[in-house]
Short mmCIF file of C-alpha atoms and ligand atoms in Angstrom, two decimals:
data_model
loop_
_atom_site.label_atom_id
_atom_site.label_comp_id
_atom_site.label_asym_id
_atom_site.label_seq_id
_atom_site.Cartn_x
_atom_site.Cartn_y
_atom_site.Cartn_z
CA UNK A 1 18.84 -148.66 -174.07
CA UNK A 2 20.60 -150.30 -171.19
CA UNK A 3 23.09 -148.67 -168.82
CA UNK A 4 26.69 -148.25 -169.84
CA UNK A 5 28.91 -151.10 -168.72
CA UNK A 6 32.67 -151.40 -168.43
CA UNK A 7 32.59 -153.54 -171.58
CA UNK A 8 30.51 -151.13 -173.66
CA UNK A 9 32.60 -148.16 -172.60
CA UNK A 10 35.85 -149.99 -173.36
CA UNK A 11 34.54 -150.87 -176.81
CA UNK A 12 33.36 -147.31 -177.41
CA UNK A 13 36.80 -145.96 -176.42
CA UNK A 14 38.76 -148.69 -178.19
CA UNK A 15 40.71 -149.51 -175.04
CA UNK A 16 41.13 -152.80 -173.18
CA UNK A 17 38.57 -153.23 -170.43
CA UNK A 18 41.30 -154.01 -167.90
CA UNK A 19 42.64 -150.43 -168.24
CA UNK A 20 39.23 -149.17 -167.21
CA UNK A 21 38.97 -151.65 -164.38
CA UNK A 22 42.37 -150.55 -163.07
CA UNK A 23 41.33 -146.90 -163.06
CA UNK A 24 38.06 -147.67 -161.31
CA UNK A 25 39.90 -149.73 -158.74
CA UNK A 26 42.10 -146.73 -157.99
CA UNK A 27 38.89 -144.86 -157.28
CA UNK A 28 37.77 -147.52 -154.86
CA UNK A 29 35.45 -149.34 -157.24
CA UNK A 30 35.97 -153.09 -157.59
CA UNK A 31 34.17 -153.96 -160.81
CA UNK A 32 34.02 -156.65 -163.45
CA UNK A 33 33.61 -156.19 -167.17
CA UNK A 34 29.82 -156.54 -167.03
CA UNK A 35 29.23 -153.98 -164.28
CA UNK A 36 27.44 -150.74 -164.98
CA UNK A 37 29.09 -147.40 -164.40
CA UNK A 38 27.77 -143.89 -164.27
CA UNK A 39 28.54 -140.94 -166.53
CA UNK A 40 30.76 -139.26 -163.99
CA UNK A 41 33.03 -142.29 -163.71
CA UNK A 42 33.07 -142.74 -167.49
CA UNK A 43 34.22 -139.15 -167.96
CA UNK A 44 36.87 -139.57 -165.28
CA UNK A 45 38.21 -142.67 -167.04
CA UNK A 46 38.20 -140.93 -170.40
CA UNK A 47 40.14 -138.05 -168.92
CA UNK A 48 42.75 -140.32 -167.36
CA UNK A 49 43.14 -142.26 -170.61
CA UNK A 50 43.19 -139.07 -172.65
CA UNK A 51 40.21 -140.10 -174.74
CA UNK A 52 37.57 -137.64 -175.97
CA UNK A 53 34.23 -138.85 -174.71
CA UNK A 54 30.77 -137.37 -175.09
CA UNK A 55 27.87 -139.10 -173.46
CA UNK A 56 24.44 -139.00 -175.02
CA UNK A 57 21.88 -138.37 -172.33
CA UNK A 58 20.28 -141.65 -171.34
CA UNK A 59 16.51 -141.86 -171.48
CA UNK A 60 15.55 -141.44 -167.86
CA UNK A 61 12.27 -142.63 -166.43
CA UNK A 62 12.99 -141.19 -163.00
CA UNK A 63 11.22 -137.90 -163.67
CA UNK A 64 8.25 -139.73 -165.13
CA UNK A 65 8.13 -141.96 -162.07
CA UNK A 66 8.25 -139.02 -159.70
CA UNK A 67 5.52 -137.36 -161.70
CA UNK A 68 3.28 -140.43 -161.43
CA UNK A 69 3.95 -140.96 -157.71
CA UNK A 70 3.23 -137.33 -156.91
CA UNK A 71 0.13 -137.11 -159.05
CA UNK A 72 -2.92 -136.63 -156.87
CA UNK A 73 -5.69 -139.21 -157.02
CA UNK A 74 -8.10 -136.65 -158.47
CA UNK A 75 -5.76 -136.04 -161.43
CA UNK A 76 -6.49 -139.49 -162.81
CA UNK A 77 -9.99 -138.34 -163.64
CA UNK A 78 -11.62 -141.56 -162.51
CA UNK A 79 -13.92 -142.36 -159.61
CA UNK A 80 -12.42 -142.58 -156.16
CA UNK A 81 -13.24 -145.62 -154.05
CA UNK A 82 -13.11 -146.07 -150.30
CA UNK A 83 -10.02 -147.83 -149.02
CA UNK A 84 -9.22 -149.35 -145.64
CA UNK A 85 -7.29 -147.06 -143.29
CA UNK A 86 -3.65 -147.95 -142.63
CA UNK A 87 -2.80 -147.90 -138.97
CA UNK A 88 0.61 -148.01 -137.30
CA UNK A 89 0.95 -149.00 -133.64
CA UNK A 90 3.60 -147.00 -131.80
CA UNK A 91 4.60 -146.63 -128.18
CA UNK A 92 7.26 -146.99 -125.52
CA UNK A 93 9.02 -150.34 -125.21
CA UNK A 94 7.14 -152.88 -123.09
CA UNK A 95 3.94 -150.88 -123.09
CA UNK A 96 2.28 -153.73 -124.97
CA UNK A 97 2.45 -153.01 -128.74
CA UNK A 98 3.20 -156.57 -129.73
CA UNK A 99 0.62 -158.01 -127.36
CA UNK A 100 -1.93 -155.57 -128.74
CA UNK A 101 -1.32 -156.27 -132.42
CA UNK A 102 -1.29 -160.03 -131.74
CA UNK A 103 -4.56 -159.73 -129.85
CA UNK A 104 -6.20 -157.68 -132.61
CA UNK A 105 -5.05 -160.11 -135.26
CA UNK A 106 -5.92 -163.33 -133.49
CA UNK A 107 -9.44 -162.19 -132.67
CA UNK A 108 -10.25 -160.40 -135.92
CA UNK A 109 -8.62 -162.21 -138.81
CA UNK A 110 -10.48 -161.52 -142.05
CA UNK A 111 -12.64 -164.50 -143.12
CA UNK A 112 -12.51 -165.80 -139.57
CA UNK A 113 -9.48 -167.91 -140.26
CA UNK A 114 -8.49 -169.33 -136.91
CA UNK A 115 -5.29 -169.40 -134.94
CA UNK A 116 -1.83 -170.59 -135.78
CA UNK A 117 -0.49 -167.14 -136.47
CA UNK A 118 2.96 -167.21 -135.03
CA UNK A 119 5.17 -166.10 -137.88
CA UNK A 120 6.18 -162.47 -138.08
CA UNK A 121 4.46 -160.40 -140.72
CA UNK A 122 5.02 -156.82 -141.73
CA UNK A 123 1.37 -155.88 -142.14
CA UNK A 124 -2.03 -157.45 -141.99
CA UNK A 125 -5.65 -156.64 -142.48
CA UNK A 126 -8.46 -157.31 -140.02
CA UNK A 127 -12.18 -157.13 -140.51
CA UNK A 128 -14.54 -155.50 -138.04
CA UNK A 129 -18.29 -155.10 -138.64
CA UNK A 130 -17.77 -155.63 -142.35
CA UNK A 131 -15.07 -153.00 -142.59
CA UNK A 132 -11.36 -153.51 -142.96
CA UNK A 133 -8.38 -151.98 -141.19
CA UNK A 134 -4.79 -152.51 -142.27
CA UNK A 135 -2.21 -152.63 -139.50
CA UNK A 136 1.45 -151.99 -140.21
CA UNK A 137 3.90 -153.51 -137.82
CA UNK A 138 6.91 -151.22 -137.94
CA UNK A 139 9.83 -152.27 -135.80
CA UNK A 140 9.45 -148.98 -133.97
CA UNK A 141 9.19 -145.24 -134.11
CA UNK A 142 12.68 -144.90 -135.57
CA UNK A 143 11.62 -146.91 -138.64
CA UNK A 144 8.43 -144.87 -138.80
CA UNK A 145 10.42 -141.63 -138.91
CA UNK A 146 12.84 -143.10 -141.43
CA UNK A 147 10.05 -144.14 -143.79
CA UNK A 148 8.49 -140.72 -143.52
CA UNK A 149 11.82 -139.09 -144.29
CA UNK A 150 12.04 -141.18 -147.45
CA UNK A 151 8.61 -140.03 -148.53
CA UNK A 152 7.34 -143.54 -148.03
CA UNK A 153 4.97 -142.80 -145.24
CA UNK A 154 1.95 -145.04 -145.62
CA UNK A 155 0.30 -144.45 -142.27
CA UNK A 156 -3.13 -142.85 -142.06
CA UNK A 157 -3.51 -143.12 -138.31
CA UNK A 158 -1.37 -143.91 -135.30
CA UNK A 159 -2.40 -145.97 -132.31
CA UNK A 160 -0.30 -144.72 -129.44
CA UNK A 161 0.06 -147.40 -126.80
CA UNK A 162 0.58 -146.04 -123.29
CA UNK A 163 0.80 -148.46 -120.38
CA UNK A 164 -1.46 -147.24 -117.60
CA UNK A 165 0.98 -148.32 -114.91
CA UNK A 166 3.90 -146.46 -116.47
CA UNK A 167 2.51 -143.40 -118.22
CA UNK A 168 4.11 -141.20 -120.83
CA UNK A 169 7.75 -142.20 -121.26
CA UNK A 170 10.58 -140.84 -123.47
CA UNK A 171 9.72 -143.01 -126.47
CA UNK A 172 6.06 -142.11 -126.05
CA UNK A 173 7.06 -138.48 -126.48
CA UNK A 174 9.09 -139.32 -129.59
CA UNK A 175 6.16 -141.24 -131.05
CA UNK A 176 3.89 -138.27 -130.43
CA UNK A 177 6.23 -135.95 -132.31
CA UNK A 178 6.55 -138.41 -135.21
CA UNK A 179 2.79 -138.73 -135.48
CA UNK A 180 2.34 -134.97 -135.30
CA UNK A 181 5.02 -134.39 -137.91
CA UNK A 182 3.25 -136.87 -140.16
CA UNK A 183 0.03 -134.97 -139.57
CA UNK A 184 -2.00 -138.11 -138.94
CA UNK A 185 -4.74 -138.58 -136.32
CA UNK A 186 -3.75 -140.30 -133.10
CA UNK A 187 -5.87 -142.68 -131.07
CA UNK A 188 -4.47 -143.52 -127.65
CA UNK A 189 -4.74 -147.08 -126.38
CA UNK A 190 -4.36 -146.85 -122.62
CA UNK A 191 -3.10 -150.37 -122.07
CA UNK A 192 -2.72 -152.69 -119.08
CA UNK A 193 -5.94 -151.37 -117.58
CA UNK A 194 -6.33 -154.78 -115.93
CA UNK A 195 -3.60 -153.89 -113.44
CA UNK A 196 -4.61 -152.71 -109.97
CA UNK A 197 -3.90 -149.23 -108.63
CA UNK A 198 -3.55 -147.43 -111.91
CA UNK A 199 -4.11 -143.70 -112.05
CA UNK A 200 -5.99 -142.84 -115.24
CA UNK A 201 -6.07 -139.12 -114.45
CA UNK A 202 -2.30 -139.05 -114.21
CA UNK A 203 -1.99 -140.58 -117.69
CA UNK A 204 -4.46 -138.09 -119.15
CA UNK A 205 -2.56 -135.23 -117.51
CA UNK A 206 0.77 -136.43 -118.91
CA UNK A 207 -0.75 -136.80 -122.38
CA UNK A 208 -2.13 -133.25 -122.20
CA UNK A 209 1.27 -131.97 -121.22
CA UNK A 210 2.58 -133.35 -124.50
CA UNK A 211 -0.07 -131.88 -126.72
CA UNK A 212 -2.44 -134.85 -126.71
CA UNK A 213 -5.71 -133.48 -125.36
CA UNK A 214 -8.17 -136.30 -124.54
CA UNK A 215 -11.68 -135.90 -125.92
CA UNK A 216 -13.10 -136.48 -122.45
CA UNK A 217 -11.34 -133.27 -121.48
CA UNK A 218 -12.66 -131.40 -124.48
CA UNK A 219 -9.79 -132.27 -126.81
CA UNK A 220 -9.73 -134.17 -130.09
CA UNK A 221 -7.92 -137.38 -129.17
CA UNK A 222 -9.84 -140.48 -128.20
CA UNK A 223 -8.33 -142.43 -125.31
CA UNK A 224 -9.52 -146.03 -125.30
CA UNK A 225 -8.98 -148.18 -122.22
CA UNK A 226 -7.73 -151.62 -123.17
CA UNK A 227 -6.06 -154.68 -121.80
CA UNK A 228 -4.13 -156.30 -124.61
CA UNK A 229 -3.39 -159.18 -122.28
CA UNK A 230 -7.01 -159.93 -121.40
CA UNK A 231 -8.51 -158.74 -124.67
CA UNK A 232 -10.78 -156.10 -123.18
CA UNK A 233 -11.49 -152.87 -125.02
CA UNK A 234 -10.21 -154.20 -128.35
CA UNK A 235 -13.57 -153.86 -130.11
CA UNK A 236 -13.84 -150.37 -128.70
CA UNK A 237 -10.42 -149.53 -130.13
CA UNK A 238 -11.31 -150.89 -133.58
CA UNK A 239 -14.60 -149.00 -133.58
CA UNK A 240 -12.83 -145.78 -132.63
CA UNK A 241 -10.34 -146.33 -135.44
CA UNK A 242 -13.09 -146.96 -137.97
CA UNK A 243 -15.00 -143.89 -136.77
CA UNK A 244 -11.90 -141.75 -137.10
CA UNK A 245 -11.33 -143.21 -140.57
CA UNK A 246 -14.90 -142.41 -141.56
CA UNK A 247 -14.37 -138.76 -140.68
CA UNK A 248 -11.19 -138.70 -142.76
CA UNK A 249 -12.82 -140.42 -145.76
CA UNK A 250 -9.82 -142.33 -147.02
CA UNK A 251 -10.36 -142.78 -150.72
CA UNK A 252 -8.22 -143.52 -153.72
CA UNK A 253 -8.26 -144.90 -157.25
CA UNK A 254 -8.13 -148.63 -157.81
CA UNK A 255 -8.31 -149.10 -161.58
CA UNK A 256 -4.82 -147.84 -162.42
CA UNK A 257 -1.43 -149.63 -162.35
CA UNK A 258 -0.40 -150.01 -158.73
CA UNK A 259 2.19 -148.21 -156.68
CA UNK A 260 3.09 -148.72 -153.07
CA UNK A 261 5.82 -149.25 -150.53
CA UNK A 262 8.00 -152.18 -149.58
CA UNK A 263 7.76 -152.62 -145.81
CA UNK A 264 10.27 -155.42 -145.60
CA UNK A 265 12.32 -157.48 -148.01
CA UNK A 266 13.79 -160.89 -147.41
CA UNK A 267 15.14 -163.97 -149.15
CA UNK A 268 12.96 -167.06 -149.18
CA UNK A 269 14.74 -170.34 -149.82
CA UNK A 270 12.14 -171.67 -152.21
CA UNK A 271 10.70 -168.53 -153.72
CA UNK A 272 13.71 -166.24 -153.95
CA UNK A 273 13.55 -162.54 -153.10
CA UNK A 274 10.25 -161.56 -151.49
CA UNK A 275 8.84 -158.13 -150.70
CA UNK A 276 6.24 -157.48 -148.01
CA UNK A 277 4.58 -154.52 -149.59
CA UNK A 278 1.58 -152.34 -149.15
CA UNK A 279 -0.38 -151.20 -152.19
CA UNK A 280 -1.00 -147.47 -151.91
CA UNK A 281 -3.27 -147.08 -154.87
CA UNK A 282 -4.21 -148.91 -158.03
CA UNK A 283 -4.36 -152.68 -158.32
CA UNK A 284 -1.33 -154.94 -158.47
CA UNK A 285 -1.72 -158.10 -160.56
CA UNK A 286 0.20 -161.24 -161.38
CA UNK A 287 2.34 -160.55 -164.44
CA UNK A 288 2.80 -156.84 -163.70
CA UNK A 289 6.30 -155.52 -164.29
CA UNK A 290 7.50 -153.54 -161.33
CA UNK A 291 10.54 -151.70 -160.15
CA UNK A 292 11.05 -151.44 -156.43
CA UNK A 293 14.01 -149.34 -155.37
CA UNK A 294 16.98 -150.92 -157.12
CA UNK A 295 15.21 -154.22 -157.77
CA UNK A 296 12.83 -155.12 -160.56
CA UNK A 297 10.88 -158.05 -161.88
CA UNK A 298 7.67 -159.52 -163.13
CA UNK A 299 5.20 -160.36 -160.37
CA UNK A 300 5.24 -164.16 -160.42
CA UNK A 301 3.11 -164.84 -157.37
CA UNK A 302 1.43 -162.89 -154.60
CA UNK A 303 0.37 -163.92 -151.12
CA UNK A 304 -1.95 -162.28 -148.63
CA UNK A 305 -1.23 -161.83 -144.91
CA UNK A 306 -2.36 -165.39 -144.23
CA UNK A 307 0.04 -166.76 -146.85
CA UNK A 308 -2.68 -167.62 -149.37
CA UNK A 309 -2.01 -167.07 -153.05
CA UNK A 310 -3.88 -164.14 -154.53
CA UNK A 311 -4.21 -162.86 -158.09
CA UNK A 312 -4.58 -159.16 -157.39
CA UNK A 313 -4.19 -156.67 -154.58
CA UNK A 314 -6.04 -153.37 -154.34
CA UNK A 315 -5.43 -150.21 -152.27
CA UNK A 316 -4.29 -150.65 -148.64
CA UNK A 317 -3.73 -154.38 -149.15
CA UNK A 318 -0.64 -155.92 -147.57
CA UNK A 319 0.88 -158.35 -150.04
CA UNK A 320 3.93 -160.54 -150.32
CA UNK A 321 5.40 -160.28 -153.83
CA UNK A 322 7.57 -162.91 -155.54
CA UNK A 323 9.43 -162.34 -158.79
CA UNK A 324 11.92 -159.57 -158.03
CA UNK A 325 15.55 -160.01 -159.08
CA UNK A 326 16.91 -159.05 -155.66
CA UNK A 327 15.71 -158.32 -152.13
CA UNK A 328 14.36 -154.75 -152.00
CA UNK A 329 15.09 -152.56 -149.00
CA UNK A 330 12.45 -151.51 -146.51
CA UNK A 331 10.91 -148.19 -147.37
CA UNK A 332 11.55 -148.37 -151.11
CA UNK A 333 8.61 -147.54 -153.28
CA UNK A 334 7.36 -149.81 -156.02
CA UNK A 335 5.61 -148.90 -159.22
CA UNK A 336 4.18 -150.89 -162.11
CA UNK A 337 6.05 -150.10 -165.34
CA UNK A 338 4.96 -150.50 -168.96
CA UNK A 339 7.34 -153.37 -169.68
CA UNK A 340 10.11 -155.38 -168.11
CA UNK A 341 12.88 -153.56 -170.00
CA UNK A 342 11.73 -150.24 -168.54
CA UNK A 343 11.65 -151.74 -165.07
CA UNK A 344 15.12 -153.20 -165.54
CA UNK A 345 16.50 -149.92 -166.78
CA UNK A 346 15.16 -147.94 -163.86
CA UNK A 347 16.51 -150.46 -161.35
CA UNK A 348 19.94 -150.63 -162.99
CA UNK A 349 20.28 -146.87 -163.28
CA UNK A 350 19.38 -146.48 -159.61
CA UNK A 351 21.90 -149.14 -158.71
CA UNK A 352 24.63 -147.37 -160.67
CA UNK A 353 23.75 -144.02 -159.15
CA UNK A 354 23.74 -145.53 -155.68
CA UNK A 355 27.23 -146.85 -156.29
CA UNK A 356 28.55 -143.52 -157.46
CA UNK A 357 26.97 -141.82 -154.44
CA UNK A 358 28.79 -144.26 -152.18
CA UNK A 359 31.97 -143.61 -154.10
CA UNK A 360 31.60 -139.87 -153.73
CA UNK A 361 31.09 -140.28 -149.99
CA UNK A 362 34.17 -142.40 -149.64
CA UNK A 363 36.14 -139.87 -151.65
CA UNK A 364 39.63 -140.17 -153.05
CA UNK A 365 41.66 -143.23 -153.97
CA UNK A 366 41.89 -146.09 -151.51
CA UNK A 367 44.82 -148.33 -150.80
CA UNK A 368 44.74 -152.06 -151.34
CA UNK A 369 44.94 -152.51 -147.61
CA UNK A 370 41.91 -150.33 -147.05
CA UNK A 371 40.12 -152.16 -149.74
CA UNK A 372 40.51 -155.61 -148.26
CA UNK A 373 39.47 -154.47 -144.84
CA UNK A 374 35.92 -154.23 -146.16
P1 GDP B 1 6.08 -153.94 -126.57
O1 GDP B 1 7.53 -153.82 -126.24
O2 GDP B 1 5.42 -152.60 -126.56
O3 GDP B 1 5.81 -154.69 -127.83
O4 GDP B 1 5.40 -154.73 -125.35
P2 GDP B 1 4.95 -156.25 -125.28
O5 GDP B 1 3.71 -156.49 -126.04
O6 GDP B 1 6.09 -157.12 -125.58
O7 GDP B 1 4.55 -156.36 -123.74
C1 GDP B 1 5.49 -156.13 -122.70
C2 GDP B 1 5.02 -156.83 -121.45
O8 GDP B 1 3.80 -156.27 -121.02
C3 GDP B 1 4.76 -158.32 -121.66
O9 GDP B 1 5.20 -159.00 -120.54
C4 GDP B 1 3.25 -158.39 -121.79
O10 GDP B 1 2.73 -159.62 -121.37
C5 GDP B 1 2.80 -157.28 -120.86
N1 GDP B 1 1.51 -156.74 -121.26
C6 GDP B 1 1.12 -156.34 -122.48
N2 GDP B 1 -0.15 -155.92 -122.47
C7 GDP B 1 -0.58 -156.07 -121.20
C8 GDP B 1 -1.83 -155.80 -120.54
O11 GDP B 1 -2.81 -155.37 -121.13
N3 GDP B 1 -1.88 -156.05 -119.20
C9 GDP B 1 -0.81 -156.55 -118.51
N4 GDP B 1 -0.99 -156.75 -117.21
N5 GDP B 1 0.36 -156.80 -119.09
C10 GDP B 1 0.48 -156.58 -120.42
MG1 MG B 2 7.17 -155.41 -129.27
#
């Protein structure tokens, strides 16, 4: 079944579609005959037109989706495999996050592919001593908190960048509380250690005051001295991350249909809507039917973090996905569905629900004037 549209409801009620459209317009909804509408709106219309209307409950995959997403890896009853840790770099503005992630990427690209990495990417994977680490480049701690709030947290570990010449600043404190709320291990990168006259003890003291107790003081947080600018300490940082990951034993299942999170969506002139996504578990393949928030589609092509075409993407792999019907929003989760009709239905139902939620927020009828202001 597909969602109810203005047309199908009009036919079911034996009324002209324009009567329905007029009523919806009064409620602040500008629709055309092919638009979907939710049950609540349908019942409202029926009431206003004095038509008896009963709505058969629509088959709803949402509960099934939630059930799958919340299922623990062990519940699949298949072997768990190691997966690369997913690391988010956080820190106060100008403390060197961008310089650090650029430095890590340019000196550790998987397969030793050299240089020329200027374009922005949402996530990438680097190799170090035969092991992989996935870095997620969130636009900042606000986005990190937002994703966590939406249940789309994908971070296993946080690298907290603290500039040695500046110390713990307000955003550093916010990042610490986000990382603690997420319950993920923190590794501190004490950056800009190339600068003269820095006071390491002061930084360690400030960190301790905010609940980050350095291991050199008997605590459980590693503080790695780096200079993102000069490239010193980077190997040390990667090794510390891999060691921390080893202790955590990040494992998951890879031989199931994939699910994951869209980190960023955008429109590509040639390829249409694209999603920068991260596979959480399972393996995503060309031809898979996915829903991703309110968008859906058949995976037509996939690209890795270097822009190369790939056929499949396993756990913790950052991947650019082509084939969705519209640009998905950052933080929306994707899931492989049995068939394209199922994926379409989920996306369309979510879209319709989203619209009615907006409508409810707006409340009451709107005037024409109000309407055209938007
Ligand atoms: P972000 O806002 O945290 O992303 O910080 P950026 O990476 O943009 O860096 C802010 C400024 O600090 C830039 O001018 C960088 O060149 C400089 N910077 C970053 N890392 C280092 C470092 O290790 N040493 C020094 N001396 N400067 C650095
Ligand atoms: Mg930056």
